[in-house]
Amino acid sequence: MRSRQRMFAAVMRLLLKCLRLGRRRRFKLVRQAEQLWHYGHLCLRSLLYNSFTNGDVVLDSLFEPVYWLVDHVTRWFGVVFVALVIGLTSSIVAIVYICLLPLILQTYTPAWICWHLAYGHWNLIMIVFHYYMAITTSPGHPPQAKNDLTGVSICRKCIAPKPARTHHCSICNRCVLKMDHHCPWLNNCVGHYNHRYFFSFCLFMTMGCIYCSISGWDMFRDAYAAIERMKLLEKERLQVAANQTYYQTPPPTFSFRQRAFHKSVVYLWVLCSSVALALGALTLWHAALITRGETSIERHINRKERQRLQKKGKVFRNPYSYGSWDNWKVFLGVDMPRHWLTRVLLPSPHLPHGTGLSWDLPPCVTEQRAPLLAI
């Protein structure tokens, strides 16, 4: 009896030991699985972690395919936009020469004829010259040899130093000196060497459209009234043709030349007025930027910097602004009074001040620039 009890106790102790060992092994496997999970999670976070990452970076990463598509579409459509500008401008010039100029020569006084001929052709020459220079002049790029290049930052696309006021254009896939923006209507970037050509083209194109809209207002009203009268007579002619008897005759119709003349005048006035409003607003915007000594990109950068320093009780001052008047002189390249005629009112291919790599004080500036920060 006792031997049987001892045997039962020994079996029970062996069974409990086996259960204890199995539980320890199970806990050990669970701990190993948890360690592997935490290790894998840590490795994954180490690959993706960046102390500068925030919501804006994540949003930009998600929209990167959209940016890529827009950049490539804009690059391809640049040629189409340039052809559209040339085609529309040529159509307006053709209408003026074919339709309006003979009428001006027949009805206006000699003084008004001379003024229209002089101003119209001067404005046309300025538009053609500045548009051609804007699309063919390179905006300027940092040199490939980086030994003597002074950079304030590193371009994360080019992996190269960026001089001050230089930014990367994702459409051109290059860094551009004093980049303002990429203009699809030029199929080119607006930068250090062609910024003046771009603004002058916008200014003279706006002036030309306003000139055509004001000069052709009376012709537009007469042409619009004639088109409405043509529609009414066409409607009456169709009604008479449907109910025609032997004593009825259809009303007279306008000739093809008359129809083309009136529709061309309406087309000219509507197109010039629309372009004058849209391009005029863009020209005023860029004029305000030039007055402040900023580009379109620098406006956003300076606004954020101004808000950041304002919270610290400091005032931000643009280091590239020399005052409103001097900013215009630097932008237009006016070093002496006669340059307002030879470089502003007449076509001039002169280069801007500086190389776009460093920004020394131009000789035409009368006052020293303000410091970057002021307490």
Short mmCIF file of C-alpha atoms in Angstrom, two decimals:
data_model
loop_
_atom_site.label_atom_id
_atom_site.label_comp_id
_atom_site.label_asym_id
_atom_site.label_seq_id
_atom_site.Cartn_x
_atom_site.Cartn_y
_atom_site.Cartn_z
CA MET A 1 0.00 0.00 0.00
CA ARG A 2 2.74 2.42 0.90
CA SER A 3 4.74 1.48 -2.15
CA ARG A 4 1.71 2.25 -4.31
CA GLN A 5 1.27 5.65 -2.68
CA ARG A 6 4.96 6.45 -3.19
CA MET A 7 4.72 5.49 -6.84
CA PHE A 8 1.63 7.69 -7.31
CA ALA A 9 3.37 10.63 -5.62
CA ALA A 10 6.44 10.19 -7.81
CA VAL A 11 4.28 10.12 -10.95
CA MET A 12 2.45 13.26 -9.84
CA ARG A 13 5.75 15.10 -9.14
CA LEU A 14 7.05 14.08 -12.58
CA LEU A 15 3.83 15.28 -14.19
CA LEU A 16 3.98 18.63 -12.41
CA LYS A 17 7.62 19.08 -13.40
CA CYS A 18 6.75 18.38 -17.05
CA LEU A 19 3.91 20.90 -16.93
CA ARG A 20 6.20 23.50 -15.33
CA LEU A 21 8.85 22.95 -18.01
CA GLY A 22 6.26 23.23 -20.80
CA ARG A 23 4.96 26.48 -19.35
CA ARG A 24 8.46 27.90 -19.14
CA ARG A 25 9.15 26.93 -22.75
CA ARG A 26 5.88 28.50 -23.86
CA PHE A 27 6.64 31.73 -22.02
CA LYS A 28 10.13 31.71 -23.50
CA LEU A 29 8.75 31.38 -27.05
CA VAL A 30 6.27 34.17 -26.42
CA ARG A 31 9.05 36.43 -25.10
CA GLN A 32 11.22 35.65 -28.14
CA ALA A 33 8.33 36.46 -30.49
CA GLU A 34 7.74 39.76 -28.70
CA GLN A 35 11.42 40.63 -28.88
CA LEU A 36 11.52 39.88 -32.60
CA TRP A 37 8.41 42.04 -33.14
CA HIS A 38 9.86 45.00 -31.23
CA TYR A 39 13.19 44.61 -33.01
CA GLY A 40 11.53 44.57 -36.44
CA HIS A 41 9.37 47.58 -35.54
CA LEU A 42 12.46 49.47 -34.35
CA CYS A 43 14.33 48.64 -37.58
CA LEU A 44 11.39 49.87 -39.67
CA ARG A 45 11.15 53.12 -37.72
CA SER A 46 14.90 53.66 -37.99
CA LEU A 47 14.60 53.50 -41.79
CA LEU A 48 11.70 55.99 -41.93
CA TYR A 49 12.48 58.28 -39.00
CA ASN A 50 13.58 61.85 -39.61
CA SER A 51 13.61 64.57 -36.99
CA PHE A 52 12.55 67.12 -39.63
CA THR A 53 9.56 65.09 -40.79
CA ASN A 54 6.18 66.68 -40.17
CA GLY A 55 2.73 66.72 -41.71
CA ASP A 56 3.82 68.96 -44.59
CA VAL A 57 6.64 66.58 -45.56
CA VAL A 58 4.29 63.60 -45.51
CA LEU A 59 1.72 65.51 -47.60
CA ASP A 60 4.40 66.52 -50.13
CA SER A 61 5.53 62.90 -50.38
CA LEU A 62 1.97 61.74 -51.05
CA PHE A 63 1.50 64.39 -53.75
CA GLU A 64 4.89 63.75 -55.38
CA PRO A 65 3.31 61.72 -58.27
CA VAL A 66 0.90 64.61 -58.91
CA TYR A 67 3.80 67.09 -58.97
CA TRP A 68 5.70 64.84 -61.38
CA LEU A 69 2.70 64.66 -63.73
CA VAL A 70 2.12 68.43 -63.63
CA ASP A 71 5.81 69.16 -64.28
CA HIS A 72 5.97 66.89 -67.31
CA VAL A 73 2.65 68.12 -68.73
CA THR A 74 3.74 71.74 -68.27
CA ARG A 75 7.06 71.02 -69.97
CA TRP A 76 5.28 69.49 -72.96
CA PHE A 77 2.57 72.17 -73.14
CA GLY A 78 5.16 74.96 -73.08
CA VAL A 79 5.64 74.69 -76.85
CA VAL A 80 1.85 74.79 -77.34
CA PHE A 81 1.52 77.91 -75.18
CA VAL A 82 4.30 79.71 -77.07
CA ALA A 83 2.64 78.86 -80.38
CA LEU A 84 -0.68 80.10 -78.96
CA VAL A 85 0.82 83.45 -77.94
CA ILE A 86 2.41 83.92 -81.35
CA GLY A 87 -0.77 82.87 -83.16
CA LEU A 88 -3.13 85.11 -81.17
CA THR A 89 -0.80 88.12 -81.37
CA SER A 90 -0.34 87.62 -85.12
CA SER A 91 -4.11 87.42 -85.63
CA ILE A 92 -4.63 90.74 -83.81
CA VAL A 93 -1.87 92.42 -85.83
CA ALA A 94 -3.37 91.07 -89.07
CA ILE A 95 -6.85 92.38 -88.18
CA VAL A 96 -5.41 95.80 -87.36
CA TYR A 97 -3.53 96.02 -90.66
CA ILE A 98 -6.28 94.56 -92.86
CA CYS A 99 -9.45 95.93 -91.25
CA LEU A 100 -8.69 98.89 -89.02
CA LEU A 101 -5.73 100.63 -90.62
CA PRO A 102 -7.54 101.46 -93.92
CA LEU A 103 -10.45 102.85 -91.92
CA ILE A 104 -8.09 104.97 -89.80
CA LEU A 105 -6.37 106.35 -92.89
CA GLN A 106 -9.74 107.33 -94.40
CA THR A 107 -11.45 108.91 -91.38
CA TYR A 108 -8.79 110.30 -88.99
CA THR A 109 -6.96 113.61 -89.23
CA PRO A 110 -3.26 113.59 -90.27
CA ALA A 111 -2.12 114.29 -86.69
CA TRP A 112 -4.08 111.33 -85.30
CA ILE A 113 -2.86 109.11 -88.13
CA CYS A 114 0.78 109.93 -87.33
CA TRP A 115 0.22 109.31 -83.62
CA HIS A 116 -1.48 105.94 -84.19
CA LEU A 117 1.20 104.82 -86.65
CA ALA A 118 4.06 105.89 -84.37
CA TYR A 119 2.68 104.52 -81.11
CA GLY A 120 1.26 101.33 -82.60
CA HIS A 121 4.47 100.32 -84.34
CA TRP A 122 6.64 101.27 -81.34
CA ASN A 123 4.46 99.16 -79.05
CA LEU A 124 4.53 96.23 -81.47
CA ILE A 125 8.34 96.36 -81.77
CA MET A 126 8.72 96.39 -77.97
CA ILE A 127 6.37 93.41 -77.59
CA VAL A 128 8.12 91.32 -80.23
CA PHE A 129 11.62 92.16 -79.00
CA HIS A 130 11.00 91.44 -75.33
CA TYR A 131 9.04 88.26 -75.96
CA TYR A 132 11.76 86.91 -78.24
CA MET A 133 14.45 87.77 -75.69
CA ALA A 134 12.43 86.28 -72.82
CA ILE A 135 12.00 82.89 -74.50
CA THR A 136 15.52 82.65 -75.94
CA THR A 137 17.61 84.07 -73.05
CA SER A 138 18.74 81.59 -70.43
CA PRO A 139 17.68 82.66 -66.91
CA GLY A 140 21.13 81.71 -65.58
CA HIS A 141 22.36 78.61 -63.78
CA PRO A 142 25.08 78.00 -61.18
CA PRO A 143 28.39 76.91 -62.76
CA GLN A 144 29.27 73.23 -62.86
CA ALA A 145 32.70 73.85 -61.28
CA LYS A 146 31.90 74.11 -57.58
CA ASN A 147 35.38 74.95 -56.24
CA ASP A 148 34.95 78.71 -55.94
CA LEU A 149 31.15 78.72 -55.66
CA THR A 150 29.79 80.34 -52.53
CA GLY A 151 26.60 78.58 -51.51
CA VAL A 152 24.21 79.29 -48.68
CA SER A 153 22.54 75.87 -48.85
CA ILE A 154 22.62 72.56 -50.68
CA CYS A 155 20.07 71.68 -53.36
CA ARG A 156 18.58 68.31 -52.45
CA LYS A 157 17.78 67.64 -56.12
CA CYS A 158 21.10 68.67 -57.70
CA ILE A 159 23.18 67.77 -54.60
CA ALA A 160 25.20 70.94 -55.19
CA PRO A 161 25.69 74.31 -53.43
CA LYS A 162 23.04 76.94 -54.13
CA PRO A 163 24.03 80.62 -54.20
CA ALA A 164 21.79 83.19 -52.58
CA ARG A 165 18.38 83.67 -54.29
CA THR A 166 18.88 80.48 -56.31
CA HIS A 167 16.11 77.87 -56.42
CA HIS A 168 15.55 74.54 -58.15
CA CYS A 169 13.03 74.34 -61.00
CA SER A 170 11.39 70.93 -61.11
CA ILE A 171 10.23 71.50 -64.70
CA CYS A 172 13.64 72.46 -66.09
CA ASN A 173 15.29 70.08 -63.59
CA ARG A 174 18.02 72.64 -62.88
CA CYS A 175 18.83 75.33 -60.33
CA VAL A 176 18.03 78.84 -61.59
CA LEU A 177 19.74 82.04 -60.46
CA LYS A 178 17.33 84.49 -58.80
CA MET A 179 14.42 82.33 -59.86
CA ASP A 180 11.01 84.01 -59.95
CA HIS A 181 8.85 81.25 -61.47
CA HIS A 182 8.57 78.93 -64.45
CA CYS A 183 6.40 80.55 -67.10
CA PRO A 184 4.63 78.11 -69.47
CA TRP A 185 3.80 80.98 -71.86
CA LEU A 186 7.56 81.42 -72.36
CA ASN A 187 8.44 77.73 -72.05
CA ASN A 188 11.29 79.02 -69.94
CA CYS A 189 12.16 79.93 -66.38
CA VAL A 190 12.09 83.58 -65.33
CA GLY A 191 15.40 84.23 -63.61
CA HIS A 192 18.31 86.61 -63.25
CA TYR A 193 19.08 87.21 -66.94
CA ASN A 194 15.55 87.32 -68.43
CA HIS A 195 13.43 88.73 -65.59
CA ARG A 196 13.51 92.22 -67.14
CA TYR A 197 12.48 90.86 -70.55
CA PHE A 198 9.55 89.00 -69.00
CA PHE A 199 8.24 92.02 -67.11
CA SER A 200 8.74 94.37 -70.08
CA PHE A 201 6.83 91.97 -72.32
CA CYS A 202 3.93 91.84 -69.84
CA LEU A 203 3.94 95.64 -69.52
CA PHE A 204 4.02 96.43 -73.25
CA MET A 205 1.53 93.67 -74.09
CA THR A 206 -0.87 95.14 -71.52
CA MET A 207 -0.33 98.63 -72.92
CA GLY A 208 -0.97 97.34 -76.46
CA CYS A 209 -4.18 95.56 -75.46
CA ILE A 210 -5.45 98.64 -73.62
CA TYR A 211 -4.60 100.76 -76.67
CA CYS A 212 -6.53 98.43 -78.98
CA SER A 213 -9.50 98.22 -76.60
CA ILE A 214 -9.82 102.00 -76.20
CA SER A 215 -9.18 102.80 -79.87
CA GLY A 216 -11.59 100.14 -81.10
CA TRP A 217 -14.46 100.76 -78.65
CA ASP A 218 -16.64 102.71 -81.13
CA MET A 219 -15.87 100.19 -83.89
CA PHE A 220 -16.73 97.35 -81.52
CA ARG A 221 -20.15 98.84 -80.72
CA ASP A 222 -20.94 99.39 -84.41
CA ALA A 223 -19.72 95.89 -85.33
CA TYR A 224 -21.72 94.27 -82.51
CA ALA A 225 -24.86 96.14 -83.56
CA ALA A 226 -24.25 95.09 -87.17
CA ILE A 227 -23.93 91.43 -86.15
CA GLU A 228 -27.19 91.61 -84.20
CA ARG A 229 -28.83 93.20 -87.24
CA MET A 230 -27.43 90.42 -89.43
CA LYS A 231 -28.94 87.79 -87.13
CA LEU A 232 -32.32 89.54 -87.23
CA LEU A 233 -32.29 89.86 -91.02
CA GLU A 234 -31.24 86.23 -91.38
CA LYS A 235 -34.19 85.20 -89.23
CA GLU A 236 -36.57 87.33 -91.33
CA ARG A 237 -35.13 85.91 -94.53
CA LEU A 238 -35.76 82.36 -93.37
CA GLN A 239 -39.34 83.24 -92.40
CA VAL A 240 -39.97 84.86 -95.79
CA ALA A 241 -38.43 81.89 -97.60
CA ALA A 242 -40.78 79.56 -95.72
CA ASN A 243 -43.92 81.61 -96.54
CA GLN A 244 -42.82 83.13 -99.87
CA THR A 245 -45.44 84.11 -102.45
CA TYR A 246 -45.08 85.51 -105.94
CA TYR A 247 -45.09 89.16 -104.75
CA GLN A 248 -42.69 88.77 -101.76
CA THR A 249 -38.90 89.18 -102.00
CA PRO A 250 -36.40 88.22 -99.24
CA PRO A 251 -34.61 91.06 -97.40
CA PRO A 252 -31.04 91.91 -98.49
CA THR A 253 -28.20 89.93 -96.92
CA PHE A 254 -24.71 90.99 -95.82
CA SER A 255 -21.75 89.98 -97.93
CA PHE A 256 -19.06 87.63 -96.68
CA ARG A 257 -16.58 90.49 -96.47
CA GLN A 258 -18.92 92.53 -94.27
CA ARG A 259 -19.55 89.57 -91.97
CA ALA A 260 -15.84 88.85 -91.67
CA PHE A 261 -15.06 92.52 -90.96
CA HIS A 262 -17.60 92.88 -88.15
CA LYS A 263 -16.73 89.55 -86.51
CA SER A 264 -13.01 90.36 -86.69
CA VAL A 265 -13.55 93.67 -84.90
CA VAL A 266 -15.58 91.97 -82.15
CA TYR A 267 -12.93 89.24 -81.81
CA LEU A 268 -10.16 91.84 -81.55
CA TRP A 269 -11.92 93.88 -78.86
CA VAL A 270 -12.99 90.90 -76.73
CA LEU A 271 -9.54 89.26 -76.86
CA CYS A 272 -7.62 92.48 -76.15
CA SER A 273 -9.91 93.44 -73.27
CA SER A 274 -9.63 90.00 -71.67
CA VAL A 275 -5.83 89.93 -72.00
CA ALA A 276 -5.58 93.50 -70.69
CA LEU A 277 -7.48 92.56 -67.51
CA ALA A 278 -5.65 89.27 -66.84
CA LEU A 279 -2.16 90.35 -67.89
CA GLY A 280 -2.60 93.78 -66.34
CA ALA A 281 -3.27 92.21 -62.93
CA LEU A 282 -0.16 90.02 -63.32
CA THR A 283 1.92 93.05 -64.33
CA LEU A 284 0.78 95.04 -61.30
CA TRP A 285 1.63 92.09 -59.06
CA HIS A 286 5.17 91.85 -60.42
CA ALA A 287 5.56 95.63 -60.25
CA ALA A 288 4.78 95.48 -56.53
CA LEU A 289 7.35 92.69 -56.09
CA ILE A 290 10.01 94.68 -57.96
CA THR A 291 9.26 97.72 -55.81
CA ARG A 292 9.96 95.62 -52.69
CA GLY A 293 13.05 94.00 -54.22
CA GLU A 294 11.55 90.50 -54.10
CA THR A 295 10.75 87.65 -56.45
CA SER A 296 7.59 85.53 -56.31
CA ILE A 297 9.39 82.81 -54.37
CA GLU A 298 11.10 85.24 -52.02
CA ARG A 299 7.79 86.84 -51.13
CA HIS A 300 6.59 83.63 -49.47
CA ILE A 301 9.97 83.06 -47.80
CA ASN A 302 10.17 86.63 -46.50
CA ARG A 303 6.59 86.55 -45.24
CA LYS A 304 7.28 83.45 -43.13
CA GLU A 305 10.56 84.93 -41.89
CA ARG A 306 8.80 88.18 -41.03
CA GLN A 307 6.17 86.34 -38.99
CA ARG A 308 8.82 84.23 -37.23
CA LEU A 309 10.89 87.26 -36.21
CA GLN A 310 7.81 89.24 -35.22
CA LYS A 311 7.06 86.66 -32.53
CA LYS A 312 10.57 87.26 -31.15
CA GLY A 313 10.13 91.03 -31.15
CA LYS A 314 12.41 91.61 -34.14
CA VAL A 315 11.89 93.27 -37.50
CA PHE A 316 12.82 91.60 -40.78
CA ARG A 317 14.45 93.68 -43.51
CA ASN A 318 15.02 92.39 -47.00
CA PRO A 319 18.81 92.45 -47.64
CA TYR A 320 18.24 92.72 -51.41
CA SER A 321 16.00 95.79 -51.26
CA TYR A 322 17.64 99.19 -51.80
CA GLY A 323 14.51 101.32 -51.62
CA SER A 324 11.61 101.56 -54.07
CA TRP A 325 13.26 103.90 -56.60
CA ASP A 326 16.65 102.22 -56.49
CA ASN A 327 15.03 98.78 -56.82
CA TRP A 328 13.55 99.86 -60.14
CA LYS A 329 16.85 101.33 -61.31
CA VAL A 330 18.67 98.10 -60.45
CA PHE A 331 16.00 95.96 -62.09
CA LEU A 332 15.92 97.99 -65.32
CA GLY A 333 19.69 98.53 -65.42
CA VAL A 334 19.48 102.32 -65.33
CA ASP A 335 22.88 103.72 -64.35
CA MET A 336 22.47 107.23 -65.76
CA PRO A 337 19.52 109.41 -66.88
CA ARG A 338 19.90 108.71 -70.62
CA HIS A 339 19.40 104.98 -69.93
CA TRP A 340 15.68 105.64 -69.33
CA LEU A 341 15.47 106.29 -73.06
CA THR A 342 18.03 103.88 -74.46
CA ARG A 343 17.39 100.94 -72.10
CA VAL A 344 13.73 101.32 -71.09
CA LEU A 345 11.83 103.05 -73.91
CA LEU A 346 13.88 101.43 -76.68
CA PRO A 347 14.85 97.77 -77.22
CA SER A 348 18.06 97.02 -75.33
CA PRO A 349 19.82 93.68 -74.74
CA HIS A 350 21.95 94.96 -71.84
CA LEU A 351 22.73 92.53 -69.03
CA PRO A 352 21.45 92.98 -65.45
CA HIS A 353 23.67 94.03 -62.57
CA GLY A 354 25.80 91.27 -61.09
CA THR A 355 26.31 87.65 -62.04
CA GLY A 356 23.53 86.18 -59.92
CA LEU A 357 26.11 84.37 -57.76
CA SER A 358 26.89 87.25 -55.40
CA TRP A 359 24.94 90.40 -54.65
CA ASP A 360 27.26 93.35 -54.26
CA LEU A 361 25.98 96.90 -54.04
CA PRO A 362 25.17 98.16 -57.60
CA PRO A 363 26.77 101.47 -58.63
CA CYS A 364 23.38 103.07 -59.30
CA VAL A 365 22.23 102.66 -55.68
CA THR A 366 22.44 105.93 -53.77
CA GLU A 367 21.95 104.56 -50.25
CA GLN A 368 23.45 101.67 -48.39
CA ARG A 369 21.16 98.71 -47.91
CA ALA A 370 19.62 98.03 -44.51
CA PRO A 371 20.87 95.17 -42.34
CA LEU A 372 19.14 91.83 -42.48
CA LEU A 373 17.78 91.95 -38.94
CA ALA A 374 17.00 94.87 -36.73
CA ILE A 375 16.05 94.64 -33.07
#
